[in-house]
Amino acid sequence: MQENLHRFFRAARGAGVHVSPAESIDAMRAVASIGLSDRTVLRDSLLLTLAKSEDEKKALGACFDLFFAHVDPAQPEAKDDEAQQDAASSEAQTAQPSDQSVQDEANAELGPLAQMLLAQGIDIKRAVLAFWVGYAAAELHPLWRRLREIILTASKIAVDETMAPVLEPGRGRTKKGFFWAIARDDRPWGGADPPAVAYTYAPGRGAIHALELLDGYRGIVQCDGYAAYKTLANGPAGEAITLAFCWSHLRRRFYDVAENGPAPIASEALARIAALYGIEKTISGRSAEERRAIRQERSKPIVLALETWFELQLTRVSGKAKIAEHIRYALNHWDGLTRFLDDGRIELDTNIVERSIRPLVLNRKNALFAGHDQGAENWACIASLIETCKLCGVEPQAYLTDVLTRLVNLWPASRLDELMPWAWAKQHASQLAV
């Protein structure tokens, strides 16, 4: 039972009730004085010791009932106290809208899994599966936080964001949240650091969230032309980052114009940008110094000619035309677009982070939305580790099974680096070799 108590405290954190180590010790002492065999007394003692408000009391009560019903099924649930059951029921109604169809949609991603288990004679409700996912995310959270820290030590990262619909509890509709992604991939220039990506959920897309995401970072940020990122480059000397803008985003603007019919200016722009990508294919994997030298020799003349050509075309088209808007976008971002010429580490685009975001977009179509903000944070945590596994050639299920086993058995926080996907892959490769 004491082991279950340790797990309960982790589950409480997953439910949004943060219990400090000191509070955990006090709770342990309190329940030790009454014995651990009586679940009802244990439940009351924990709620009295940990809950700081009626809302937290309800949340912890519901968490206790659901957790112990499945972790320790041999012991019957505490059903003697009707008031406690009403509190747990009230919390469940608060956490989810009353509309059953909305509840079904919120857990849509776990529905197929529940059906597959049922076909095998295992009846586990989606609410229980959702709780287990939150419990796993609470265990993985320190690993996710360390992953972000490691990525932010890189000299160059790529950043992007995508929408994350989140249910507004009690209102039966979704609000617009965002997943912010940061990625590191030094393979194109022969860097030694392994690739990685980390997602962070935020309730908005404003500059404040970009500032929080990259707080303290001082390297190169590859991104699109979104204004929030430009705020980061306007900081005081020594605190600003260096922005390198994405040619793929610029190319897409001209592609959309050319796709809708004859567009000689857009087509010519696409051909000139394609020439730059052709050069990039020949230098992928070479050292940063080699890449810079070749770019200075072959890419720079193309870029200088393109700038002159853009300025000329801008005088020939209507200022209100769509093509003029795209040319102005290019010229307004020219310093960031051409930064790759002077630094061989910089890529022509942000494809590494865009490819990493694509699974989130596809999964969003399956899951529809997160049930609440904490659910979106859990989503970001688990997805970060899964996508980093893919980048490192690690099978995600085998990795998560092993890592979660270690974490629940109190893996030391000082050794989290050993559980990173790339470190885990090396460790298991050496074991297989032996």
mmCIF file of C-alpha atoms in Angstrom, residues 54-55 58-59 62 82-96:
data_model
loop_
_atom_site.group_PDB
_atom_site.id
_atom_site.type_symbol
_atom_site.label_atom_id
_atom_site.label_comp_id
_atom_site.label_asym_id
_atom_site.label_seq_id
_atom_site.Cartn_x
_atom_site.Cartn_y
_atom_site.Cartn_z
ATOM 1 C CA GLU A 54 -13.018 22.333 -1.443
ATOM 2 C CA ASP A 55 -12.157 22.106 -5.146
ATOM 3 C CA LYS A 58 -13.106 17.017 -4.689
ATOM 4 C CA ALA A 59 -10.326 16.544 -7.241
ATOM 5 C CA ALA A 62 -12.086 11.543 -7.380
ATOM 6 C CA GLU A 82 -22.228 8.853 0.530
ATOM 7 C CA ALA A 83 -21.019 12.418 0.782
ATOM 8 C CA GLN A 84 -17.594 11.419 -0.542
ATOM 9 C CA GLN A 85 -19.199 9.726 -3.544
ATOM 10 C CA ASP A 86 -21.271 12.826 -4.234
ATOM 11 C CA ALA A 87 -18.111 14.968 -4.104
ATOM 12 C CA ALA A 88 -16.328 12.687 -6.583
ATOM 13 C CA SER A 89 -19.373 12.701 -8.872
ATOM 14 C CA SER A 90 -19.609 16.489 -8.663
ATOM 15 C CA GLU A 91 -15.934 16.821 -9.647
ATOM 16 C CA ALA A 92 -16.405 14.501 -12.611
ATOM 17 C CA GLN A 93 -19.344 16.602 -13.809
ATOM 18 C CA THR A 94 -17.295 19.781 -13.425
ATOM 19 C CA ALA A 95 -14.360 18.360 -15.381
ATOM 20 C CA GLN A 96 -16.517 17.292 -18.346
#
